Amino acid sequence: VQLVESGGGLVQPGGSLRLSCAASGYTVGSTVMGWFRQIPGKEREGVASIIPAGRTIYADSVKGRFTISQDRTRNTLYLQMNSLKPEDTAMYYCAASPSHYGFSLDHRWYDDWGQGTQVTVS
C-alpha cells in the first residue's frame, strides 16, 4: 500500500494549485480518502474527505475554494485549490481509510498516509 503526493509548490495569494495522490495497493474510489495539512508544531488538520459514493466534506476554512475528487481510471485522488491564501501554507498529505466506511476530517480515522507535498502561498 502506497500513497504518493505531488503538485505542491510556491504560489501567490489568489492563485491555484492541484495536488495529486497516486495510490497503489488498493483502488481509489473503493475506500474513504482524505487530504490533510500540517504546519510545524501544530496538529494535522483535516481539509477534505471523500467516500466511494463520491460524497464529500470540507473544513470550513476551505469550503468554496477547495475541491476533492477521485479518478478511478488513473487510481488518483486530487485536491483542486483555488483562491489560495497565505494561511493555506502547509505540508499537505493524502490518506486512506480502508477499515472505515464514512468520511471524516479526523486524522485518527485514517490508516495509510503519503509522505506529503509542500504548499507555500506567498
Backbone as CSV, one residue per row, in Angstrom:
resi,resn,N_x,N_y,N_z,CA_x,CA_y,CA_z,C_x,C_y,C_z
1,VAL,0.856,-1.191,0.000,0.000,0.000,0.000,0.890,1.239,0.000
2,GLN,0.669,2.099,-0.988,1.498,3.295,-1.086,0.675,4.459,-1.613
3,LEU,0.904,5.637,-1.028,0.285,6.871,-1.491,1.399,7.862,-1.774
4,VAL,1.384,8.464,-2.958,2.440,9.398,-3.343,1.811,10.701,-3.814
5,GLU,2.066,11.772,-3.054,1.523,13.081,-3.396,2.466,13.832,-4.336
6,SER,1.875,14.727,-5.128,2.645,15.623,-5.983,1.805,16.861,-6.269
7,GLY,2.451,17.886,-6.825,1.715,19.064,-7.251,1.874,20.279,-6.354
8,GLY,2.572,20.120,-5.236,2.790,21.268,-4.372,3.777,22.246,-4.989
9,GLY,3.919,23.402,-4.333,4.859,24.396,-4.825,4.592,25.751,-4.213
10,LEU,5.220,26.758,-4.818,5.071,28.145,-4.367,4.083,28.844,-5.292
11,VAL,3.111,29.516,-4.699,2.092,30.218,-5.489,1.752,31.530,-4.790
12,GLN,1.365,32.520,-5.568,0.982,33.807,-4.996,-0.436,33.738,-4.425
13,PRO,-0.747,34.591,-3.468,-2.133,34.648,-2.966,-3.120,34.877,-4.100
14,GLY,-4.226,34.144,-4.033,-5.219,34.206,-5.092,-5.003,33.191,-6.192
15,GLY,-3.861,32.530,-6.179,-3.552,31.551,-7.217,-4.167,30.188,-6.946
16,SER,-3.833,29.235,-7.817,-4.391,27.878,-7.741,-3.303,26.831,-7.851
17,LEU,-3.562,25.683,-7.263,-2.718,24.504,-7.407,-3.629,23.290,-7.416
18,ARG,-3.174,22.228,-8.072,-3.880,20.958,-7.997,-2.927,19.902,-7.464
19,LEU,-3.267,19.337,-6.325,-2.481,18.262,-5.751,-3.005,16.924,-6.252
20,SER,-2.082,15.994,-6.451,-2.432,14.642,-6.868,-1.913,13.649,-5.846
21,CYS,-2.609,12.533,-5.712,-2.191,11.457,-4.822,-2.384,10.150,-5.574
22,ALA,-1.270,9.571,-6.023,-1.320,8.299,-6.746,-1.302,7.155,-5.746
23,ALA,-2.259,6.247,-5.891,-2.389,5.137,-4.952,-1.985,3.825,-5.600
24,SER,-1.370,2.975,-4.800,-1.085,1.612,-5.237,-1.358,0.686,-4.061
25,GLY,-1.832,-0.485,-4.366,-2.170,-1.421,-3.304,-3.655,-1.507,-3.029
26,TYR,-4.415,-0.504,-3.473,-5.870,-0.550,-3.438,-6.412,0.398,-4.491
27,THR,-7.722,0.390,-4.674,-8.341,1.150,-5.753,-8.968,2.424,-5.220
28,VAL,-8.530,3.560,-5.785,-9.185,4.833,-5.463,-10.640,4.725,-5.890
29,GLY,-11.530,5.163,-4.999,-12.953,5.030,-5.286,-13.568,3.841,-4.588
30,SER,-12.739,3.037,-3.923,-13.258,1.892,-3.191,-13.061,2.029,-1.693
31,THR,-12.442,3.134,-1.272,-12.172,3.344,0.143,-12.285,4.826,0.472
32,VAL,-12.493,5.126,1.730,-12.537,6.516,2.175,-11.141,7.125,2.049
33,MET,-11.078,8.327,1.516,-9.790,9.008,1.375,-9.933,10.466,1.780
34,GLY,-8.811,11.071,2.098,-8.868,12.457,2.542,-7.576,13.196,2.307
35,TRP,-7.654,14.501,2.434,-6.495,15.383,2.391,-6.375,16.088,3.738
36,PHE,-5.156,16.176,4.214,-4.848,16.827,5.471,-3.700,17.801,5.262
37,ARG,-3.514,18.698,6.209,-2.369,19.587,6.144,-1.828,19.814,7.544
38,GLN,-0.556,20.162,7.583,0.096,20.333,8.873,1.208,21.354,8.759
39,ILE,1.292,22.219,9.763,2.431,23.119,9.872,3.201,22.718,11.120
40,PRO,4.481,22.987,11.164,5.300,22.537,12.298,4.739,23.002,13.630
41,GLY,4.672,22.082,14.579,4.221,22.420,15.920,2.722,22.364,16.112
42,LYS,1.982,22.075,15.036,0.527,22.015,15.147,0.017,20.642,14.749
43,GLU,-1.189,20.322,15.219,-1.795,19.037,14.902,-2.202,19.000,13.431
44,ARG,-2.168,17.786,12.870,-2.588,17.616,11.485,-4.081,17.960,11.366
45,GLU,-4.407,18.788,10.369,-5.758,19.322,10.183,-6.426,18.689,8.973
46,GLY,-7.650,18.218,9.142,-8.400,17.682,8.019,-8.866,18.782,7.087
47,VAL,-8.680,18.583,5.806,-9.058,19.572,4.790,-10.299,19.110,4.038
48,ALA,-10.289,17.866,3.572,-11.405,17.347,2.788,-11.386,15.827,2.850
49,SER,-12.562,15.248,2.693,-12.685,13.789,2.699,-13.725,13.374,1.677
50,ILE,-13.547,12.169,1.107,-14.464,11.671,0.094,-14.687,10.183,0.323
51,ILE,-15.940,9.752,0.124,-16.256,8.336,0.259,-16.425,7.724,-1.134
52,PRO,-16.434,6.397,-1.252,-16.547,5.777,-2.578,-17.745,6.261,-3.398
53,ALA,-18.853,6.573,-2.742,-20.025,7.035,-3.488,-19.850,8.437,-4.048
54,GLY,-18.789,9.121,-3.625,-18.494,10.438,-4.171,-18.892,11.601,-3.290
55,ARG,-19.570,11.325,-2.180,-19.927,12.410,-1.271,-18.676,12.958,-0.612
56,THR,-18.714,14.255,-0.319,-17.529,14.933,0.195,-17.866,15.808,1.393
57,ILE,-16.859,16.074,2.208,-16.965,17.080,3.256,-15.690,17.902,3.251
58,TYR,-15.798,19.128,3.764,-14.673,20.051,3.765,-14.578,20.771,5.105
59,ALA,-13.374,21.149,5.446,-13.185,22.045,6.581,-13.786,23.406,6.233
60,ASP,-14.330,24.089,7.233,-14.947,25.391,6.975,-13.975,26.369,6.335
61,SER,-12.703,26.249,6.690,-11.699,27.193,6.203,-11.437,27.081,4.705
62,VAL,-11.848,25.969,4.091,-11.568,25.781,2.656,-12.826,25.627,1.809
63,LYS,-13.999,25.625,2.434,-15.244,25.459,1.682,-15.386,26.535,0.616
64,GLY,-15.775,26.107,-0.567,-15.944,27.033,-1.673,-14.659,27.341,-2.422
65,ARG,-13.507,26.907,-1.878,-12.219,27.161,-2.546,-11.528,25.874,-2.972
66,PHE,-11.673,24.818,-2.200,-11.006,23.546,-2.489,-12.041,22.518,-2.947
67,THR,-11.597,21.608,-3.821,-12.449,20.523,-4.289,-11.659,19.222,-4.294
68,ILE,-12.191,18.218,-3.608,-11.580,16.899,-3.614,-12.292,16.044,-4.648
69,SER,-11.522,15.222,-5.363,-12.137,14.351,-6.373,-11.297,13.094,-6.522
70,GLN,-11.907,12.073,-7.112,-11.217,10.796,-7.298,-11.368,10.351,-8.757
71,ASP,-10.295,9.819,-9.316,-10.287,9.341,-10.690,-9.943,7.856,-10.654
72,ARG,-10.948,7.028,-10.866,-10.733,5.585,-10.791,-9.849,5.088,-11.931
73,THR,-9.934,5.714,-13.096,-9.142,5.237,-14.237,-7.653,5.475,-14.022
74,ARG,-7.332,6.546,-13.318,-5.920,6.840,-13.029,-5.520,6.400,-11.632
75,ASN,-6.487,5.900,-10.873,-6.243,5.492,-9.491,-5.587,6.616,-8.685
76,THR,-6.143,7.802,-8.828,-5.547,9.004,-8.254,-6.604,9.849,-7.563
77,LEU,-6.211,10.411,-6.425,-7.029,11.371,-5.683,-6.492,12.761,-5.971
78,TYR,-7.383,13.750,-6.079,-6.974,15.117,-6.371,-7.497,16.080,-5.313
79,LEU,-6.798,17.203,-5.202,-7.298,18.333,-4.425,-7.044,19.587,-5.257
80,GLN,-8.113,20.134,-5.804,-8.012,21.398,-6.534,-8.148,22.534,-5.534
81,MET,-7.159,23.410,-5.501,-7.124,24.507,-4.534,-7.129,25.830,-5.290
82,ASN,-8.163,26.603,-5.098,-8.299,27.907,-5.738,-8.318,29.006,-4.684
83,SER,-8.112,30.239,-5.139,-8.138,31.406,-4.243,-7.277,31.171,-3.004
84,LEU,-6.073,30.717,-3.230,-5.196,30.353,-2.125,-4.805,31.561,-1.289
85,LYS,-4.670,31.316,0.006,-4.332,32.360,0.966,-3.026,31.978,1.676
86,PRO,-2.328,32.955,2.224,-1.096,32.623,2.960,-1.324,31.609,4.079
87,GLU,-2.487,31.637,4.694,-2.772,30.690,5.776,-3.003,29.263,5.280
88,ASP,-3.036,29.052,3.976,-3.104,27.696,3.416,-1.723,27.051,3.343
89,THR,-0.685,27.818,3.637,0.668,27.281,3.596,0.828,26.151,4.604
90,ALA,1.270,24.991,4.128,1.415,23.806,4.978,1.973,22.658,4.148
91,MET,2.337,21.582,4.836,2.599,20.319,4.168,1.253,19.620,4.021
92,TYR,0.952,19.170,2.810,-0.320,18.514,2.536,-0.103,17.016,2.354
93,TYR,-0.986,16.246,2.990,-0.897,14.785,2.959,-2.207,14.200,2.452
94,CYS,-2.114,13.121,1.690,-3.317,12.356,1.407,-3.312,11.115,2.295
95,ALA,-4.501,10.602,2.543,-4.649,9.479,3.453,-5.793,8.597,3.000
96,ALA,-5.726,7.325,3.391,-6.775,6.362,3.059,-7.205,5.616,4.316
97,SER,-8.464,5.241,4.324,-9.022,4.562,5.497,-9.770,3.306,5.067
98,PRO,-9.043,2.257,4.684,-9.706,1.041,4.215,-10.560,0.351,5.283
99,SER,-10.326,0.682,6.554,-11.039,-0.008,7.623,-12.327,0.699,8.029
100,HIS,-12.656,1.835,7.394,-13.859,2.587,7.741,-14.715,2.817,6.517
101,TYR,-15.988,3.203,6.744,-16.918,3.407,5.644,-17.388,4.841,5.524
102,GLY,-17.296,5.632,6.531,-17.764,7.006,6.460,-16.616,7.968,6.327
103,PHE,-16.922,9.197,5.820,-15.836,10.165,5.716,-15.589,10.834,7.055
104,SER,-14.409,11.397,7.183,-14.014,12.039,8.426,-12.879,13.003,8.171
105,LEU,-12.840,14.069,8.975,-11.715,15.010,8.935,-10.793,14.809,10.141
106,ASP,-11.005,13.694,10.846,-10.167,13.365,11.995,-9.017,12.481,11.523
107,HIS,-7.799,12.893,11.735,-6.656,12.125,11.214,-6.579,10.724,11.820
108,ARG,-7.189,10.531,13.004,-7.141,9.217,13.642,-8.006,8.191,12.916
109,TRP,-8.854,8.641,11.995,-9.734,7.772,11.216,-8.971,7.020,10.140
110,TYR,-7.770,7.496,9.828,-7.067,7.035,8.627,-5.898,6.124,8.965
111,ASP,-5.711,5.129,8.084,-4.707,4.103,8.334,-3.411,4.321,7.562
112,ASP,-3.538,4.824,6.341,-2.376,4.906,5.442,-2.160,6.349,5.016
113,TRP,-0.895,6.753,4.954,-0.522,8.135,4.671,0.580,8.213,3.631
114,GLY,0.526,9.289,2.849,1.626,9.597,1.956,2.701,10.375,2.687
115,GLN,3.758,10.748,1.952,4.884,11.467,2.545,4.680,12.975,2.575
116,GLY,3.716,13.466,1.819,3.397,14.883,1.850,4.001,15.672,0.703
117,THR,3.368,16.808,0.397,3.865,17.753,-0.595,3.660,19.158,-0.031
118,GLN,4.694,19.983,-0.136,4.660,21.317,0.484,3.927,22.311,-0.409
119,VAL,3.035,23.065,0.210,2.352,24.167,-0.466,2.700,25.449,0.280
120,THR,3.224,26.420,-0.467,3.583,27.707,0.107,2.872,28.809,-0.659
121,VAL,2.107,29.626,0.043,1.380,30.726,-0.571,1.997,32.027,-0.056
122,SER,2.672,32.720,-0.963,3.381,33.929,-0.543,3.595,34.856,-1.714
